[in-house]
PDB file of C-alpha atoms and ligand atoms in Angstrom:
ATOM      1  CA  MET W 181       0.017  -0.004  -0.056  1.00 95.00           C
ATOM      2  CA  LYS W 182       1.173   3.203  -0.939  1.00 96.00           C
ATOM      3  CA  PHE W 183       0.184   5.167   2.351  1.00 97.00           C
ATOM      4  CA  VAL W 184       0.390   8.843   3.195  1.00 97.00           C
ATOM      5  CA  SER W 185       0.320   9.615   6.811  1.00 97.00           C
ATOM      6  CA  ARG W 186      -1.608  12.687   8.196  1.00 98.00           C
ATOM      7  CA  LYS W 187       1.731  13.894   9.045  1.00 97.00           C
ATOM      8  CA  ALA W 188       3.194  13.470   5.312  1.00 97.00           C
ATOM      9  CA  TRP W 189       0.485  15.174   3.780  1.00 97.00           C
ATOM     10  CA  GLY W 190       0.357  17.871   6.381  1.00 97.00           C
ATOM     11  CA  ALA W 191      -2.968  17.471   8.235  1.00 97.00           C
ATOM     12  CA  LYS W 192      -4.118  19.981  10.465  1.00 97.00           C
ATOM     13  CA  PRO W 193      -5.193  18.623  13.892  1.00 97.00           C
ATOM     14  CA  SER W 194      -8.861  17.554  14.489  1.00 96.00           C
ATOM     15  CA  ARG W 195     -11.068  20.103  15.853  1.00 95.00           C
ATOM     16  CA  TYR W 196     -12.713  18.007  18.530  1.00 95.00           C
ATOM     17  CA  LYS W 197     -11.671  14.455  19.703  1.00 95.00           C
ATOM     18  CA  LEU W 198     -12.249  11.942  17.338  1.00 96.00           C
ATOM     19  CA  VAL W 199     -14.902   9.094  18.502  1.00 97.00           C
ATOM     20  CA  ARG W 200     -13.301   5.843  18.898  1.00 98.00           C
ATOM     21  CA  ILE W 201     -15.092   2.888  17.635  1.00 97.00           C
ATOM     22  CA  ALA W 202     -14.290  -0.732  18.144  1.00 98.00           C
ATOM     23  CA  SER W 203     -15.363  -2.301  14.709  1.00 98.00           C
ATOM     24  CA  THR W 204     -17.622  -1.718  11.882  1.00 98.00           C
ATOM     25  CA  ARG W 205     -19.608  -4.038   9.440  1.00 98.00           C
ATOM     26  CA  GLY W 206     -17.494  -2.664   6.579  1.00 98.00           C
ATOM     27  CA  VAL W 207     -16.650   0.007   4.407  1.00 98.00           C
ATOM     28  CA  LYS W 208     -18.710   2.687   2.199  1.00 98.00           C
ATOM     29  CA  VAL W 209     -17.070   4.134  -0.853  1.00 98.00           C
ATOM     30  CA  HIS W 210     -17.468   7.931  -1.685  1.00 98.00           C
ATOM     31  CA  TYR W 211     -16.478  10.419  -4.334  1.00 98.00           C
ATOM     32  CA  GLU W 212     -16.163  14.067  -4.331  1.00 98.00           C
ATOM     33  CA  GLY W 213     -19.311  14.550  -6.267  1.00 95.00           C
ATOM     34  CA  THR W 214     -18.023  17.939  -7.557  1.00 96.00           C
ATOM     35  CA  GLU W 215     -15.732  18.660 -10.509  1.00 97.00           C
ATOM     36  CA  VAL W 216     -12.360  17.009 -10.485  1.00 98.00           C
ATOM     37  CA  PRO W 217      -9.947  18.194 -13.014  1.00 97.00           C
ATOM     38  CA  ALA W 218      -9.535  15.475 -15.565  1.00 97.00           C
ATOM     39  CA  ASP W 219      -5.654  16.421 -15.435  1.00 97.00           C
ATOM     40  CA  LEU W 220      -5.161  15.517 -12.196  1.00 97.00           C
ATOM     41  CA  VAL W 221      -4.441  12.233 -13.548  1.00 96.00           C
ATOM     42  CA  ASP W 222      -1.215  13.599 -14.857  1.00 96.00           C
ATOM     43  CA  HIS W 223      -0.339  15.642 -11.679  1.00 96.00           C
ATOM     44  CA  HIS W 224       0.006  13.585  -8.518  1.00 97.00           C
ATOM     45  CA  GLU W 225       2.067  16.489  -7.222  1.00 95.00           C
ATOM     46  CA  ARG W 226      -1.255  18.158  -6.607  1.00 97.00           C
ATOM     47  CA  CYS W 227      -3.035  15.245  -4.590  1.00 98.00           C
ATOM     48  CA  ASP W 228      -1.738  16.443  -1.098  1.00 97.00           C
ATOM     49  CA  ASP W 229      -3.189  19.892  -1.783  1.00 97.00           C
ATOM     50  CA  ARG W 230      -6.345  18.646  -2.683  1.00 98.00           C
ATOM     51  CA  VAL W 231      -6.725  16.434   0.527  1.00 98.00           C
ATOM     52  CA  ARG W 232      -5.640  19.553   2.423  1.00 98.00           C
ATOM     53  CA  ALA W 233      -8.391  21.482   0.852  1.00 98.00           C
ATOM     54  CA  ILE W 234     -10.914  18.748   1.544  1.00 98.00           C
ATOM     55  CA  GLN W 235      -9.996  18.908   5.299  1.00 98.00           C
ATOM     56  CA  ALA W 236      -9.953  22.685   5.297  1.00 97.00           C
ATOM     57  CA  SER W 237     -13.411  22.925   3.857  1.00 97.00           C
ATOM     58  CA  HIS W 238     -14.504  20.228   6.499  1.00 97.00           C
ATOM     59  CA  LEU W 239     -13.191  21.892   9.448  1.00 97.00           C
ATOM     60  CA  ALA W 240     -14.768  25.328   8.241  1.00 95.00           C
ATOM     61  CA  ASN W 241     -18.289  23.423   7.729  1.00 94.00           C
ATOM     62  CA  ASP W 242     -20.287  24.998  10.824  1.00 90.00           C
ATOM     63  CA  VAL W 243     -23.323  23.458   9.785  1.00 90.00           C
ATOM     64  CA  GLU W 244     -22.105  19.794   9.892  1.00 90.00           C
ATOM     65  CA  ASP W 245     -19.571  20.857  12.663  1.00 91.00           C
ATOM     66  CA  TYR W 246     -17.073  18.293  11.655  1.00 95.00           C
ATOM     67  CA  SER W 247     -14.373  17.163  14.267  1.00 96.00           C
ATOM     68  CA  ASP W 248     -12.061  16.675  10.871  1.00 98.00           C
ATOM     69  CA  ILE W 249     -11.762  15.471   7.266  1.00 98.00           C
ATOM     70  CA  ALA W 250     -15.053  13.421   7.076  1.00 98.00           C
ATOM     71  CA  TYR W 251     -13.280   9.967   5.884  1.00 98.00           C
ATOM     72  CA  ASN W 252     -11.306   7.553   7.271  1.00 98.00           C
ATOM     73  CA  ALA W 253      -9.162   7.481   4.126  1.00 98.00           C
ATOM     74  CA  ALA W 254      -8.771   9.133   0.766  1.00 98.00           C
ATOM     75  CA  VAL W 255      -7.432   7.674  -2.291  1.00 98.00           C
ATOM     76  CA  CYS W 256      -5.780   9.502  -5.399  1.00 98.00           C
ATOM     77  CA  PRO W 257      -5.781   8.525  -9.016  1.00 98.00           C
ATOM     78  CA  HIS W 258      -2.297   7.407  -8.501  1.00 97.00           C
ATOM     79  CA  GLY W 259      -3.318   4.822  -5.861  1.00 98.00           C
ATOM     80  CA  TYR W 260      -1.955   6.569  -2.624  1.00 98.00           C
ATOM     81  CA  VAL W 261      -3.845   6.024   0.409  1.00 98.00           C
ATOM     82  CA  TYR W 262      -4.024   9.250   2.565  1.00 98.00           C
ATOM     83  CA  GLU W 263      -4.755   8.550   6.055  1.00 98.00           C
ATOM     84  CA  GLY W 264      -7.960  10.606   7.175  1.00 98.00           C
ATOM     85  CA  ARG W 265      -9.658   9.942  10.670  1.00 98.00           C
ATOM     86  CA  GLY W 266      -7.706   6.456  10.171  1.00 98.00           C
ATOM     87  CA  ALA W 267      -8.904   3.231  11.991  1.00 98.00           C
ATOM     88  CA  HIS W 268     -11.196   2.714  14.882  1.00 98.00           C
ATOM     89  CA  HIS W 269     -12.451   6.264  14.549  1.00 98.00           C
ATOM     90  CA  LYS W 270     -15.937   7.105  13.471  1.00 98.00           C
ATOM     91  CA  THR W 271     -16.547   8.785  10.140  1.00 98.00           C
ATOM     92  CA  GLY W 272     -18.589  11.867   9.476  1.00 97.00           C
ATOM     93  CA  ALA W 273     -19.241  11.141   5.993  1.00 97.00           C
ATOM     94  CA  ASN W 274     -22.199   8.570   5.710  1.00 97.00           C
ATOM     95  CA  GLY W 275     -25.061  10.744   6.397  1.00 96.00           C
ATOM     96  CA  SER W 276     -26.318   9.957   9.998  1.00 96.00           C
ATOM     97  CA  ALA W 277     -24.899   9.005  13.506  1.00 95.00           C
ATOM     98  CA  THR W 278     -26.006   5.369  12.980  1.00 97.00           C
ATOM     99  CA  LEU W 279     -24.770   4.988   9.369  1.00 98.00           C
ATOM    100  CA  ASN W 280     -21.451   6.568  10.818  1.00 98.00           C
ATOM    101  CA  ALA W 281     -21.082   4.101  13.337  1.00 98.00           C
ATOM    102  CA  ASN W 282     -22.061   1.067  10.989  1.00 98.00           C
ATOM    103  CA  HIS W 283     -19.274   1.575   8.366  1.00 98.00           C
ATOM    104  CA  TYR W 284     -15.808   3.577   7.758  1.00 98.00           C
ATOM    105  CA  ALA W 285     -15.913   5.747   4.866  1.00 98.00           C
ATOM    106  CA  VAL W 286     -13.118   5.925   1.909  1.00 98.00           C
ATOM    107  CA  LEU W 287     -13.249   8.680  -0.574  1.00 98.00           C
ATOM    108  CA  ALA W 288     -12.222   8.506  -4.228  1.00 98.00           C
ATOM    109  CA  LEU W 289     -10.761  11.632  -5.728  1.00 98.00           C
ATOM    110  CA  LEU W 290     -13.038  11.250  -8.389  1.00 98.00           C
ATOM    111  CA  GLY W 291     -15.737  14.037  -9.604  1.00 97.00           C
ATOM    112  CA  SER W 292     -19.261  14.036 -11.162  1.00 97.00           C
ATOM    113  CA  LYS W 293     -17.482  16.149 -13.551  1.00 97.00           C
ATOM    114  CA  GLY W 294     -13.812  16.025 -15.277  1.00 97.00           C
ATOM    115  CA  LEU W 295     -12.402  13.024 -13.826  1.00 98.00           C
ATOM    116  CA  THR W 296     -15.308  10.732 -13.285  1.00 97.00           C
ATOM    117  CA  LYS W 297     -13.702   7.004 -14.064  1.00 97.00           C
ATOM    118  CA  PRO W 298     -11.293   5.248 -11.480  1.00 98.00           C
ATOM    119  CA  THR W 299      -8.102   4.498 -12.834  1.00 97.00           C
ATOM    120  CA  ASP W 300      -6.741   1.042 -12.231  1.00 97.00           C
ATOM    121  CA  ALA W 301      -4.242   2.649  -9.817  1.00 97.00           C
ATOM    122  CA  MET W 302      -7.181   4.187  -7.951  1.00 98.00           C
ATOM    123  CA  LEU W 303      -9.069   0.906  -7.650  1.00 98.00           C
ATOM    124  CA  HIS W 304      -5.908  -0.668  -6.157  1.00 97.00           C
ATOM    125  CA  GLY W 305      -5.547   2.122  -3.753  1.00 98.00           C
ATOM    126  CA  LEU W 306      -9.318   1.860  -2.754  1.00 98.00           C
ATOM    127  CA  ARG W 307      -8.909  -1.855  -2.210  1.00 98.00           C
ATOM    128  CA  ASP W 308      -5.670  -1.102  -0.306  1.00 97.00           C
ATOM    129  CA  ALA W 309      -7.491   1.157   2.016  1.00 98.00           C
ATOM    130  CA  ILE W 310     -10.219  -1.016   2.804  1.00 98.00           C
ATOM    131  CA  GLU W 311      -8.101  -4.100   3.668  1.00 98.00           C
ATOM    132  CA  TRP W 312      -5.996  -1.639   5.801  1.00 98.00           C
ATOM    133  CA  LEU W 313      -9.382  -0.736   7.622  1.00 98.00           C
ATOM    134  CA  ARG W 314      -9.880  -4.336   8.063  1.00 98.00           C
ATOM    135  CA  GLU W 315      -6.858  -5.298   9.207  1.00 97.00           C
ATOM    136  CA  ASP W 316      -6.159  -2.370  11.621  1.00 97.00           C
ATOM    137  CA  GLY W 317      -9.656  -1.110  12.268  1.00 98.00           C
ATOM    138  CA  ASP W 318     -11.689  -4.445  12.512  1.00 98.00           C
ATOM    139  CA  ALA W 319     -13.843  -3.359   9.427  1.00 98.00           C
ATOM    140  CA  GLY W 320     -16.364  -6.175   8.345  1.00 97.00           C
ATOM    141  CA  THR W 321     -16.711  -7.660   4.949  1.00 97.00           C
ATOM    142  CA  GLU W 322     -19.568  -5.365   3.619  1.00 97.00           C
ATOM    143  CA  ILE W 323     -18.464  -2.904   0.716  1.00 98.00           C
ATOM    144  CA  LEU W 324     -21.110  -0.532   0.024  1.00 98.00           C
ATOM    145  CA  GLY W 325     -21.442   3.031  -1.529  1.00 98.00           C
ATOM    146  CA  HIS W 326     -22.389   6.137   0.188  1.00 98.00           C
ATOM    147  CA  LYS W 327     -25.951   5.863  -1.471  1.00 97.00           C
ATOM    148  CA  ASP W 328     -26.764   2.309   0.077  1.00 97.00           C
ATOM    149  CA  GLY W 329     -28.830   3.617   2.742  1.00 93.00           C
ATOM    150  CA  TYR W 330     -28.747   7.186   2.091  1.00 96.00           C
ATOM    151  CA  ALA W 331     -30.360   9.498  -0.909  1.00 96.00           C
ATOM    152  CA  THR W 332     -27.370  10.356  -2.781  1.00 97.00           C
ATOM    153  CA  GLN W 333     -25.560   9.953  -6.199  1.00 97.00           C
ATOM    154  CA  CYS W 334     -22.260   9.449  -4.410  1.00 98.00           C
ATOM    155  CA  PRO W 335     -20.302   7.510  -5.233  1.00 98.00           C
ATOM    156  CA  GLY W 336     -21.198   7.890  -8.835  1.00 98.00           C
ATOM    157  CA  LYS W 337     -22.148   5.213 -11.442  1.00 97.00           C
ATOM    158  CA  PRO W 338     -18.480   3.967 -12.703  1.00 97.00           C
ATOM    159  CA  LEU W 339     -17.440   3.608  -8.970  1.00 98.00           C
ATOM    160  CA  TYR W 340     -20.644   2.133  -7.625  1.00 98.00           C
ATOM    161  CA  THR W 341     -20.741  -0.545 -10.605  1.00 97.00           C
ATOM    162  CA  TRP W 342     -17.256  -1.283  -9.334  1.00 98.00           C
ATOM    163  CA  VAL W 343     -18.431  -1.574  -5.646  1.00 97.00           C
ATOM    164  CA  GLN W 344     -21.559  -3.822  -6.616  1.00 96.00           C
ATOM    165  CA  ALA W 345     -19.261  -6.109  -8.541  1.00 96.00           C
ATOM    166  CA  GLY W 346     -17.427  -6.586  -5.131  1.00 96.00           C
ATOM    167  CA  ALA W 347     -14.543  -4.037  -5.377  1.00 97.00           C
ATOM    168  CA  PRO W 348     -12.167  -6.268  -7.339  1.00 96.00           C
ATOM    169  CA  ARG W 349      -8.769  -5.622  -7.906  1.00 96.00           C
ATOM    170  CA  PRO W 350      -8.067  -4.942 -11.561  1.00 94.00           C
ATOM    171  CA  GLN W 351      -6.503  -7.456 -13.495  1.00 86.00           C
ATOM    172  CA  ALA W 352      -3.312  -6.289 -15.370  1.00 71.00           C
ATOM    173  CA  ASP W 353      -3.822  -8.239 -18.477  1.00 57.00           C
ATOM    174  CA  ASP W 354      -7.641  -7.671 -18.782  1.00 46.00           C
ATOM    175  CA  GLU W 355      -7.861  -4.334 -20.708  1.00 45.00           C
ATOM    176  CA  ASP W 356     -11.264  -4.955 -22.102  1.00 47.00           C
ATOM    177  CA  ASP W 357     -12.987  -5.520 -19.063  1.00 45.00           C
ATOM    178  CA  LYS W 358     -12.182  -2.418 -17.061  1.00 46.00           C
ATOM    179  CA  PRO W 359     -15.035  -1.992 -14.346  1.00 50.00           C
ATOM    180  CA  ALA W 360     -14.451   1.812 -14.611  1.00 49.00           C
ATOM    181  CA  THR W 361     -16.579   2.080 -17.949  1.00 43.00           C
ATOM    182  CA  GLY W 362     -19.782   1.538 -15.840  1.00 45.00           C
ATOM    183  CA  GLY W 363     -21.760  -0.082 -18.477  1.00 45.00           C
ATOM    184  CA  GLY W 364     -21.333   2.663 -20.937  1.00 48.00           C
ATOM    185  CA  LYS W 365     -20.013   2.200 -24.519  1.00 50.00           C
ATOM    186  CA  PRO W 366     -17.005   0.020 -24.683  1.00 52.00           C
ATOM    187  CA  ALA W 367     -13.676   2.046 -24.488  1.00 51.00           C
ATOM    188  CA  THR W 368     -12.328   2.391 -28.038  1.00 52.00           C
ATOM    189  CA  GLN W 369      -8.807   0.813 -28.562  1.00 50.00           C
ATOM    190  CA  PRO W 370      -6.449   2.485 -30.492  1.00 50.00           C
ATOM    191  CA  THR W 371      -5.761  -0.267 -33.320  1.00 63.00           C
ATOM    192  CA  ALA W 372      -1.952   0.548 -33.531  1.00 78.00           C
ATOM    193  CA  LYS W 373      -0.377   1.109 -30.307  1.00 84.00           C
ATOM    194  CA  PRO W 374       3.038   2.689 -30.134  1.00 90.00           C
ATOM    195  CA  LYS W 375       5.883   0.102 -29.870  1.00 92.00           C
ATOM    196  CA  VAL W 376       8.943   0.250 -27.405  1.00 95.00           C
ATOM    197  CA  ASP W 377      11.952  -1.755 -28.491  1.00 94.00           C
ATOM    198  CA  LEU W 378      12.981  -3.852 -25.568  1.00 93.00           C
ATOM    199  CA  SER W 379      16.683  -4.128 -26.227  1.00 92.00           C
ATOM    200  CA  LYS W 380      17.043  -0.280 -26.987  1.00 93.00           C
ATOM    201  CA  LEU W 381      15.319   0.599 -23.574  1.00 93.00           C
ATOM    202  CA  VAL W 382      17.584  -2.059 -21.746  1.00 94.00           C
ATOM    203  CA  GLN W 383      20.532  -0.116 -23.302  1.00 93.00           C
ATOM    204  CA  ALA W 384      18.922   3.176 -22.234  1.00 94.00           C
ATOM    205  CA  ALA W 385      18.375   1.892 -18.654  1.00 94.00           C
ATOM    206  CA  ARG W 386      22.013   0.926 -18.259  1.00 92.00           C
ATOM    207  CA  THR W 387      23.477   3.960 -20.079  1.00 93.00           C
ATOM    208  CA  ASP W 388      21.492   7.081 -18.916  1.00 93.00           C
ATOM    209  CA  PRO W 389      22.141   6.690 -15.432  1.00 92.00           C
ATOM    210  CA  GLY W 390      25.750   7.156 -15.572  1.00 90.00           C
ATOM    211  CA  ALA W 391      25.588   9.711 -18.373  1.00 90.00           C
ATOM    212  CA  LYS W 392      25.438  13.330 -17.868  1.00 88.00           C
ATOM    213  CA  GLN W 393      21.908  14.475 -16.449  1.00 84.00           C
ATOM    214  CA  GLY W 394      19.010  14.288 -18.972  1.00 85.00           C
ATOM    215  CA  HIS W 395      21.107  12.078 -21.436  1.00 89.00           C
ATOM    216  CA  GLN W 396      19.027  10.185 -23.958  1.00 90.00           C
ATOM    217  CA  THR W 397      19.745   7.087 -25.667  1.00 93.00           C
ATOM    218  CA  TYR W 398      16.267   5.944 -26.653  1.00 93.00           C
ATOM    219  CA  ALA W 399      14.137   9.069 -25.822  1.00 91.00           C
ATOM    220  CA  ALA W 400      10.823   7.828 -27.794  1.00 91.00           C
ATOM    221  CA  GLY W 401      10.499   4.680 -26.133  1.00 93.00           C
ATOM    222  CA  VAL W 402      11.891   6.113 -22.627  1.00 93.00           C
ATOM    223  CA  ARG W 403       9.038   8.515 -22.736  1.00 91.00           C
ATOM    224  CA  LEU W 404       6.309   6.026 -23.235  1.00 90.00           C
ATOM    225  CA  VAL W 405       7.774   3.834 -20.229  1.00 93.00           C
ATOM    226  CA  GLU W 406       7.888   7.178 -18.073  1.00 91.00           C
ATOM    227  CA  LYS W 407       4.297   7.775 -19.078  1.00 89.00           C
ATOM    228  CA  ALA W 408       3.207   4.543 -17.909  1.00 91.00           C
ATOM    229  CA  LEU W 409       5.015   4.541 -14.728  1.00 89.00           C
ATOM    230  CA  LEU W 410       3.775   8.032 -14.038  1.00 87.00           C
ATOM    231  CA  GLU W 411      -0.025   6.756 -14.851  1.00 84.00           C
ATOM    232  CA  LEU W 412       0.366   3.969 -12.188  1.00 83.00           C
ATOM    233  CA  GLY W 413       2.023   6.530  -9.786  1.00 82.00           C
ATOM    234  CA  TYR W 414       5.657   5.088  -9.594  1.00 85.00           C
ATOM    235  CA  LEU W 415       6.808   8.466 -10.928  1.00 86.00           C
ATOM    236  CA  THR W 416       5.834  11.981 -10.241  1.00 78.00           C
ATOM    237  CA  SER W 417       5.665  14.010 -13.096  1.00 72.00           C
ATOM    238  CA  ARG W 418       8.620  16.316 -12.345  1.00 67.00           C
ATOM    239  CA  TYR W 419      10.835  13.493 -13.673  1.00 65.00           C
ATOM    240  CA  ALA W 420       8.571  11.894 -16.050  1.00 72.00           C
ATOM    241  CA  GLY W 421       8.731  12.235 -19.644  1.00 78.00           C
ATOM    242  CA  ASP W 422      12.016  13.877 -20.244  1.00 86.00           C
ATOM    243  CA  GLY W 423      13.179  10.821 -22.348  1.00 90.00           C
ATOM    244  CA  SER W 424      16.012   9.946 -20.299  1.00 91.00           C
ATOM    245  CA  PHE W 425      16.285   6.633 -18.240  1.00 90.00           C
ATOM    246  CA  GLY W 426      18.174   8.263 -15.513  1.00 90.00           C
ATOM    247  CA  SER W 427      18.356   7.026 -11.739  1.00 89.00           C
ATOM    248  CA  VAL W 428      14.882   8.140 -10.795  1.00 87.00           C
ATOM    249  CA  THR W 429      13.273   6.031 -13.652  1.00 92.00           C
ATOM    250  CA  VAL W 430      15.397   3.119 -12.727  1.00 93.00           C
ATOM    251  CA  THR W 431      14.153   3.443  -9.084  1.00 92.00           C
ATOM    252  CA  ALA W 432      10.627   3.952 -10.332  1.00 92.00           C
ATOM    253  CA  TYR W 433      10.847   0.820 -12.807  1.00 92.00           C
ATOM    254  CA  ALA W 434      12.299  -1.311 -10.019  1.00 94.00           C
ATOM    255  CA  ALA W 435       9.154  -0.335  -7.840  1.00 92.00           C
ATOM    256  CA  TRP W 436       6.903  -1.704 -10.611  1.00 92.00           C
ATOM    257  CA  GLN W 437       9.012  -4.863 -10.774  1.00 92.00           C
ATOM    258  CA  ARG W 438       8.352  -5.554  -7.147  1.00 91.00           C
ATOM    259  CA  HIS W 439       4.884  -4.863  -7.534  1.00 88.00           C
ATOM    260  CA  LEU W 440       4.830  -7.620  -9.835  1.00 87.00           C
ATOM    261  CA  GLY W 441       6.379  -9.641  -7.234  1.00 87.00           C
ATOM    262  CA  TYR W 442      10.053  -9.716  -8.386  1.00 88.00           C
ATOM    263  CA  SER W 443      12.896  -9.037  -6.093  1.00 89.00           C
ATOM    264  CA  GLY W 444      16.625  -9.288  -6.021  1.00 89.00           C
ATOM    265  CA  THR W 445      18.272  -8.714  -9.440  1.00 89.00           C
ATOM    266  CA  ALA W 446      14.962  -9.350 -11.123  1.00 89.00           C
ATOM    267  CA  ALA W 447      13.880  -6.190  -9.730  1.00 93.00           C
ATOM    268  CA  ASP W 448      16.812  -4.063 -10.345  1.00 94.00           C
ATOM    269  CA  GLY W 449      14.981  -1.415 -12.419  1.00 95.00           C
ATOM    270  CA  ILE W 450      16.407  -2.677 -16.032  1.00 95.00           C
ATOM    271  CA  PRO W 451      13.528  -3.744 -17.922  1.00 95.00           C
ATOM    272  CA  GLY W 452      12.599  -7.458 -18.781  1.00 93.00           C
ATOM    273  CA  ARG W 453      10.468  -8.863 -21.334  1.00 90.00           C
ATOM    274  CA  THR W 454       7.551  -9.628 -18.736  1.00 89.00           C
ATOM    275  CA  SER W 455       7.396  -6.477 -16.781  1.00 93.00           C
ATOM    276  CA  LEU W 456       7.696  -4.414 -19.811  1.00 94.00           C
ATOM    277  CA  SER W 457       4.915  -6.224 -21.732  1.00 92.00           C
ATOM    278  CA  LYS W 458       2.716  -6.007 -18.402  1.00 89.00           C
ATOM    279  CA  LEU W 459       3.305  -2.272 -17.954  1.00 92.00           C
ATOM    280  CA  GLY W 460       2.418  -1.682 -21.637  1.00 91.00           C
ATOM    281  CA  ALA W 461      -1.041  -3.866 -21.199  1.00 87.00           C
ATOM    282  CA  THR W 462      -1.829  -2.488 -17.804  1.00 83.00           C
ATOM    283  CA  THR W 463      -1.666   1.187 -19.155  1.00 82.00           C
ATOM    284  CA  GLY W 464      -2.654   0.309 -22.681  1.00 85.00           C
ATOM    285  CA  LEU W 465       0.213   2.713 -23.748  1.00 89.00           C
ATOM    286  CA  PHE W 466       2.220   0.538 -25.716  1.00 88.00           C
ATOM    287  CA  THR W 467       3.262  -2.952 -27.050  1.00 92.00           C
ATOM    288  CA  ILE W 468       6.623  -3.975 -27.221  1.00 93.00           C
ATOM    289  CA  THR W 469       9.141  -5.441 -29.785  1.00 88.00           C
ATOM    290  CA  SER W 470      12.758  -6.718 -29.303  1.00 76.00           C
TER     291      SER W 470
HETATM  292 ZN1   ZN B1047     -20.450  10.012  -0.085  1.00 97.86          ZN
HETATM  293 ZN1   ZN B1048      -2.029  11.234  -6.705  1.00 97.86          ZN
END
């Protein structure tokens, strides 16, 4: 789990002492319900700000009189899990005192306009948050939407479809069956995806880190790989897309390899055929040649 503690995102202290609860029946999933800029997917560096803004608006809401950000956790499009009220604390988000005692609340940084469909990374993050609340907060097995038991559109159709399907982790090689499409028209797949040459990429990964800053051995292929790593949250945009397979990109690629279950020299950040194919397939950005 890519966990961001309250300290790490710069949370303000709670306004009132949070109410402790021993356990819940499960977790309810929420969305923001307002507009979330579509380009947030390209800017993880904005996610902390967004979470801080949500907390600030809740702390300033004298009608609801929240003691803190209302959610137990929030998940960004890059799959990071932001600690909200945390485990064993009653949420303020589900609509009534009873509903709040029955389930934890996890927010997806997803809107009713702009960014409306969850990324695969976000679905993994939501699942991570749910499993964390089960493990550390004695959440039961129920996974529901805010609208279950309360009159609201939340968490929006694409996410609610996923909730109703049991909140499954996305399958890396199952591009045609993304739950995020929410039963609408099927996502159009470009017929010819760009190709990344594995051997040229490996050469770049072995050459660029030791060369002078920004050295490009294979800019076109590296840019695609960096874009994919950014989309999955392994890179932040400050380093993405410069076409140089420098040490930051090597580190990010190694994290992707570990995510796939590799370790030791198999997770050294030098791309291999399987990890690269999966990266292309998961993001839908490229296929590979050698
Ligand atoms: Zn909600
Ligand atoms: Zn993010």
